PDB file of C-alpha atoms and ligand atoms in Angstrom:
ATOM      1  CA  UNK J  16     122.833 109.698 109.039  1.00 59.00           C
ATOM      2  CA  UNK J  17     123.770 108.781 105.496  1.00 80.00           C
ATOM      3  CA  UNK J  18     125.649 112.046 105.003  1.00 84.00           C
ATOM      4  CA  UNK J  19     126.780 111.350 101.463  1.00 89.00           C
ATOM      5  CA  UNK J  20     123.191 110.852 100.320  1.00 90.00           C
ATOM      6  CA  UNK J  21     122.160 114.155 101.837  1.00 93.00           C
ATOM      7  CA  UNK J  22     125.165 115.866 100.198  1.00 92.00           C
ATOM      8  CA  UNK J  23     124.241 114.408  96.813  1.00 93.00           C
ATOM      9  CA  UNK J  24     120.628 115.543  97.147  1.00 93.00           C
ATOM     10  CA  UNK J  25     121.709 119.022  98.241  1.00 93.00           C
ATOM     11  CA  UNK J  26     124.149 119.283  95.321  1.00 92.00           C
ATOM     12  CA  UNK J  27     121.560 118.237  92.787  1.00 93.00           C
ATOM     13  CA  UNK J  28     119.080 120.880  93.955  1.00 92.00           C
ATOM     14  CA  UNK J  29     121.518 123.709  94.672  1.00 90.00           C
ATOM     15  CA  UNK J  30     120.113 126.906  93.226  1.00 83.00           C
ATOM     16  CA  UNK J  31     116.610 125.470  93.024  1.00 82.00           C
ATOM     17  CA  UNK J  32     114.847 126.262  96.262  1.00 71.00           C
ATOM     18  CA  UNK J  33     111.452 125.587  94.651  1.00 82.00           C
ATOM     19  CA  UNK J  34     111.995 121.829  94.474  1.00 91.00           C
ATOM     20  CA  UNK J  35     110.914 121.169  98.055  1.00 93.00           C
ATOM     21  CA  UNK J  36     108.656 118.208  97.280  1.00 94.00           C
ATOM     22  CA  UNK J  37     111.289 116.559  95.074  1.00 95.00           C
ATOM     23  CA  UNK J  38     113.915 117.015  97.800  1.00 95.00           C
ATOM     24  CA  UNK J  39     111.628 115.572 100.463  1.00 96.00           C
ATOM     25  CA  UNK J  40     110.769 112.674  98.190  1.00 93.00           C
ATOM     26  CA  UNK J  41     114.447 111.825  97.700  1.00 94.00           C
ATOM     27  CA  UNK J  42     115.198 112.072 101.416  1.00 95.00           C
ATOM     28  CA  UNK J  43     112.189 109.927 102.271  1.00 91.00           C
ATOM     29  CA  UNK J  44     113.306 107.326  99.737  1.00 88.00           C
ATOM     30  CA  UNK J  45     116.851 107.178 101.134  1.00 90.00           C
ATOM     31  CA  UNK J  46     115.961 107.127 104.844  1.00 90.00           C
ATOM     32  CA  UNK J  47     112.392 105.802 104.631  1.00 84.00           C
ATOM     33  CA  UNK J  48     111.465 108.850 106.715  1.00 91.00           C
ATOM     34  CA  UNK J  49     112.608 112.452 107.075  1.00 95.00           C
ATOM     35  CA  UNK J  50     115.264 112.725 109.798  1.00 95.00           C
ATOM     36  CA  UNK J  51     115.367 116.127 111.474  1.00 96.00           C
ATOM     37  CA  UNK J  52     119.153 116.427 111.001  1.00 95.00           C
ATOM     38  CA  UNK J  53     118.774 115.886 107.243  1.00 96.00           C
ATOM     39  CA  UNK J  54     116.045 118.538 107.039  1.00 97.00           C
ATOM     40  CA  UNK J  55     118.222 120.965 108.989  1.00 96.00           C
ATOM     41  CA  UNK J  56     121.152 120.441 106.620  1.00 95.00           C
ATOM     42  CA  UNK J  57     118.933 120.955 103.574  1.00 95.00           C
ATOM     43  CA  UNK J  58     117.512 124.076 105.183  1.00 95.00           C
ATOM     44  CA  UNK J  59     120.984 125.497 105.905  1.00 94.00           C
ATOM     45  CA  UNK J  60     122.605 124.561 102.611  1.00 93.00           C
ATOM     46  CA  UNK J  61     119.759 125.526 100.285  1.00 93.00           C
ATOM     47  CA  UNK J  62     118.475 128.479 102.313  1.00 92.00           C
ATOM     48  CA  UNK J  63     115.011 126.996 102.589  1.00 93.00           C
ATOM     49  CA  UNK J  64     113.323 127.832 105.900  1.00 94.00           C
ATOM     50  CA  UNK J  65     112.969 124.707 108.030  1.00 96.00           C
ATOM     51  CA  UNK J  66     109.327 125.613 108.611  1.00 96.00           C
ATOM     52  CA  UNK J  67     108.688 125.384 104.822  1.00 94.00           C
ATOM     53  CA  UNK J  68     110.177 121.896 104.733  1.00 95.00           C
ATOM     54  CA  UNK J  69     108.055 120.780 107.681  1.00 95.00           C
ATOM     55  CA  UNK J  70     104.868 122.279 106.343  1.00 94.00           C
ATOM     56  CA  UNK J  71     105.340 120.472 103.001  1.00 94.00           C
ATOM     57  CA  UNK J  72     106.273 117.263 104.836  1.00 93.00           C
ATOM     58  CA  UNK J  73     103.078 117.338 106.870  1.00 90.00           C
ATOM     59  CA  UNK J  74     100.853 118.448 103.980  1.00 88.00           C
ATOM     60  CA  UNK J  75     101.763 115.476 101.772  1.00 83.00           C
ATOM     61  CA  UNK J  76     100.791 112.312 103.576  1.00 72.00           C
ATOM     62  CA  UNK J  77     103.326 110.222 101.672  1.00 77.00           C
ATOM     63  CA  UNK J  78     106.157 111.579 103.818  1.00 88.00           C
ATOM     64  CA  UNK J  79     107.106 110.154 107.187  1.00 88.00           C
ATOM     65  CA  UNK J  80     108.491 112.166 110.072  1.00 90.00           C
ATOM     66  CA  UNK J  81     109.113 109.069 112.176  1.00 87.00           C
ATOM     67  CA  UNK J  82     111.213 106.033 111.231  1.00 87.00           C
ATOM     68  CA  UNK J  83     109.241 103.310 109.438  1.00 88.00           C
ATOM     69  CA  UNK J  84     109.333  99.623 110.163  1.00 92.00           C
ATOM     70  CA  UNK J  85     111.084  97.184 107.877  1.00 92.00           C
ATOM     71  CA  UNK J  86     107.808  96.611 106.019  1.00 95.00           C
ATOM     72  CA  UNK J  87     105.337  99.369 105.233  1.00 92.00           C
ATOM     73  CA  UNK J  88     101.717  98.220 105.058  1.00 96.00           C
ATOM     74  CA  UNK J  89      99.272 100.629 103.460  1.00 95.00           C
ATOM     75  CA  UNK J  90      95.604  99.779 103.739  1.00 97.00           C
ATOM     76  CA  UNK J  91      93.451 101.767 101.357  1.00 97.00           C
ATOM     77  CA  UNK J  92      90.297 103.311 102.766  1.00 97.00           C
ATOM     78  CA  UNK J  93      89.386 105.348  99.714  1.00 96.00           C
ATOM     79  CA  UNK J  94      85.732 105.074  98.741  1.00 97.00           C
ATOM     80  CA  UNK J  95      86.083 102.102  96.382  1.00 97.00           C
ATOM     81  CA  UNK J  96      88.105 100.109  98.894  1.00 98.00           C
ATOM     82  CA  UNK J  97      86.090 101.229 101.885  1.00 97.00           C
ATOM     83  CA  UNK J  98      82.785  99.986 100.449  1.00 98.00           C
ATOM     84  CA  UNK J  99      84.406  96.627  99.755  1.00 97.00           C
ATOM     85  CA  UNK J 100      85.562  96.116 103.328  1.00 97.00           C
ATOM     86  CA  UNK J 101      88.877  97.975 103.544  1.00 98.00           C
ATOM     87  CA  UNK J 102      88.057  99.114 107.064  1.00 98.00           C
ATOM     88  CA  UNK J 103      87.561  95.547 108.262  1.00 98.00           C
ATOM     89  CA  UNK J 104      90.925  94.580 106.800  1.00 98.00           C
ATOM     90  CA  UNK J 105      92.582  97.512 108.535  1.00 98.00           C
ATOM     91  CA  UNK J 106      90.988  96.486 111.836  1.00 98.00           C
ATOM     92  CA  UNK J 107      92.101  92.873 111.395  1.00 98.00           C
ATOM     93  CA  UNK J 108      95.714  93.807 110.598  1.00 98.00           C
ATOM     94  CA  UNK J 109      95.740  96.320 113.414  1.00 98.00           C
ATOM     95  CA  UNK J 110      94.586  93.625 115.858  1.00 97.00           C
ATOM     96  CA  UNK J 111      97.135  91.097 114.562  1.00 97.00           C
ATOM     97  CA  UNK J 112      99.990  93.557 114.863  1.00 97.00           C
ATOM     98  CA  UNK J 113      98.809  95.080 118.123  1.00 97.00           C
ATOM     99  CA  UNK J 114      99.235  98.605 116.763  1.00 97.00           C
ATOM    100  CA  UNK J 115      97.029 101.392 115.474  1.00 96.00           C
ATOM    101  CA  UNK J 116      97.308 102.956 111.998  1.00 95.00           C
ATOM    102  CA  UNK J 117     100.311 105.253 111.951  1.00 90.00           C
ATOM    103  CA  UNK J 118     102.261 103.108 114.415  1.00 92.00           C
ATOM    104  CA  UNK J 119     105.197 100.733 114.079  1.00 93.00           C
ATOM    105  CA  UNK J 120     105.284  97.314 115.738  1.00 94.00           C
ATOM    106  CA  UNK J 121     107.549  96.991 118.781  1.00 91.00           C
ATOM    107  CA  UNK J 122     109.928  94.686 116.905  1.00 92.00           C
ATOM    108  CA  UNK J 123     110.343  97.319 114.182  1.00 92.00           C
ATOM    109  CA  UNK J 124     109.081  94.944 111.509  1.00 95.00           C
ATOM    110  CA  UNK J 125     105.857  96.616 110.403  1.00 96.00           C
ATOM    111  CA  UNK J 126     104.448 100.097 110.042  1.00 95.00           C
ATOM    112  CA  UNK J 127     100.700 100.159 109.464  1.00 96.00           C
ATOM    113  CA  UNK J 128      99.209 103.041 107.510  1.00 93.00           C
ATOM    114  CA  UNK J 129      95.775 104.037 106.379  1.00 94.00           C
ATOM    115  CA  UNK J 130      95.758 105.758 102.983  1.00 93.00           C
ATOM    116  CA  UNK J 131      93.051 107.395 100.913  1.00 92.00           C
ATOM    117  CA  UNK J 132      93.593 105.969  97.446  1.00 93.00           C
ATOM    118  CA  UNK J 133      96.398 103.950  95.931  1.00 93.00           C
ATOM    119  CA  UNK J 134      95.228 104.648  92.406  1.00 94.00           C
ATOM    120  CA  UNK J 135      94.073 101.120  91.610  1.00 96.00           C
ATOM    121  CA  UNK J 136      90.458 101.275  92.738  1.00 97.00           C
ATOM    122  CA  UNK J 137      89.332  98.348  90.577  1.00 97.00           C
ATOM    123  CA  UNK J 138      91.511  96.097  92.757  1.00 97.00           C
ATOM    124  CA  UNK J 139      89.749  97.024  95.997  1.00 96.00           C
ATOM    125  CA  UNK J 140      89.911  96.243  98.743  1.00 98.00           C
ATOM    126  CA  UNK J 141      93.577  96.929  98.300  1.00 97.00           C
ATOM    127  CA  UNK J 142      96.569  96.553 100.583  1.00 98.00           C
ATOM    128  CA  UNK J 143     100.067  97.577  99.556  1.00 97.00           C
ATOM    129  CA  UNK J 144     103.074  96.101 101.307  1.00 96.00           C
ATOM    130  CA  UNK J 145     106.431  97.668 100.479  1.00 92.00           C
ATOM    131  CA  UNK J 146     104.721  99.278  97.462  1.00 89.00           C
ATOM    132  CA  UNK J 147     103.537  95.934  96.056  1.00 95.00           C
ATOM    133  CA  UNK J 148      99.761  95.928  95.562  1.00 97.00           C
ATOM    134  CA  UNK J 149      97.621  93.032  96.789  1.00 98.00           C
ATOM    135  CA  UNK J 150      94.076  93.387  95.529  1.00 98.00           C
ATOM    136  CA  UNK J 151      90.649  91.823  96.027  1.00 98.00           C
ATOM    137  CA  UNK J 152      91.679  90.715  99.503  1.00 97.00           C
ATOM    138  CA  UNK J 153      89.432  89.061 102.035  1.00 97.00           C
ATOM    139  CA  UNK J 154      90.205  89.546 105.720  1.00 97.00           C
ATOM    140  CA  UNK J 155      91.563  86.015 105.869  1.00 98.00           C
ATOM    141  CA  UNK J 156      93.813  86.562 102.848  1.00 98.00           C
ATOM    142  CA  UNK J 157      95.135  89.800 104.317  1.00 98.00           C
ATOM    143  CA  UNK J 158      95.978  88.028 107.577  1.00 97.00           C
ATOM    144  CA  UNK J 159      97.734  85.243 105.706  1.00 97.00           C
ATOM    145  CA  UNK J 160      99.674  87.788 103.693  1.00 97.00           C
ATOM    146  CA  UNK J 161     100.838  89.391 106.925  1.00 97.00           C
ATOM    147  CA  UNK J 162     101.938  86.015 108.255  1.00 95.00           C
ATOM    148  CA  UNK J 163     103.930  85.396 105.068  1.00 95.00           C
ATOM    149  CA  UNK J 164     105.855  88.641 105.591  1.00 93.00           C
ATOM    150  CA  UNK J 165     106.420  87.738 109.241  1.00 90.00           C
ATOM    151  CA  UNK J 166     107.775  84.318 108.287  1.00 78.00           C
ATOM    152  CA  UNK J 167     110.065  85.930 105.750  1.00 78.00           C
ATOM    153  CA  UNK J 168     111.748  87.772 108.618  1.00 64.00           C
ATOM    154  CA  UNK J 169     112.324  84.582 110.672  1.00 63.00           C
TER     155      UNK J 169
HETATM  156  S1  FES W  13      90.044 103.683  96.658  1.00 55.98           S
HETATM  157 FE1  FES W  13      91.487 102.157  97.096  1.00 55.98          FE
HETATM  158  S2  FES W  13      92.813 102.239  95.397  1.00 55.98           S
HETATM  159 FE2  FES W  13      91.414 103.843  95.026  1.00 55.98          FE
END
């Protein structure tokens, strides 16, 4: 665990037990998920019940309780993206990676997620990889994009 990062986050929120979402956001940014040990330390040091941290972590879908792959793929299935074929793109990427939404590929390279709106509906269907938006994608383009990220790792 990156102890010094957790210490810094704890120090910056000491005395402010209402900043749960901000704390979780910082932890998720540092670790790319929320390790149980980090949540336990925050709970102990800031006197925030662990159950409060977990209930916020599960309420907001942007937090991860399991480690993410090297690349995070978010496929938008909000209404605007869904009607333009977002579901077909999700199916195609899921098939290519051999994993379901919410899972990480066996080699640890990719985590595939289904999200409800990325806030750029005019670009639909939209896929975000490592927070970079790729809009107006066809299935073929999405598959090629995935291959480009795979090649990058070779
Ligand atoms: S519905 Fe996909 S970005 Fe809004």
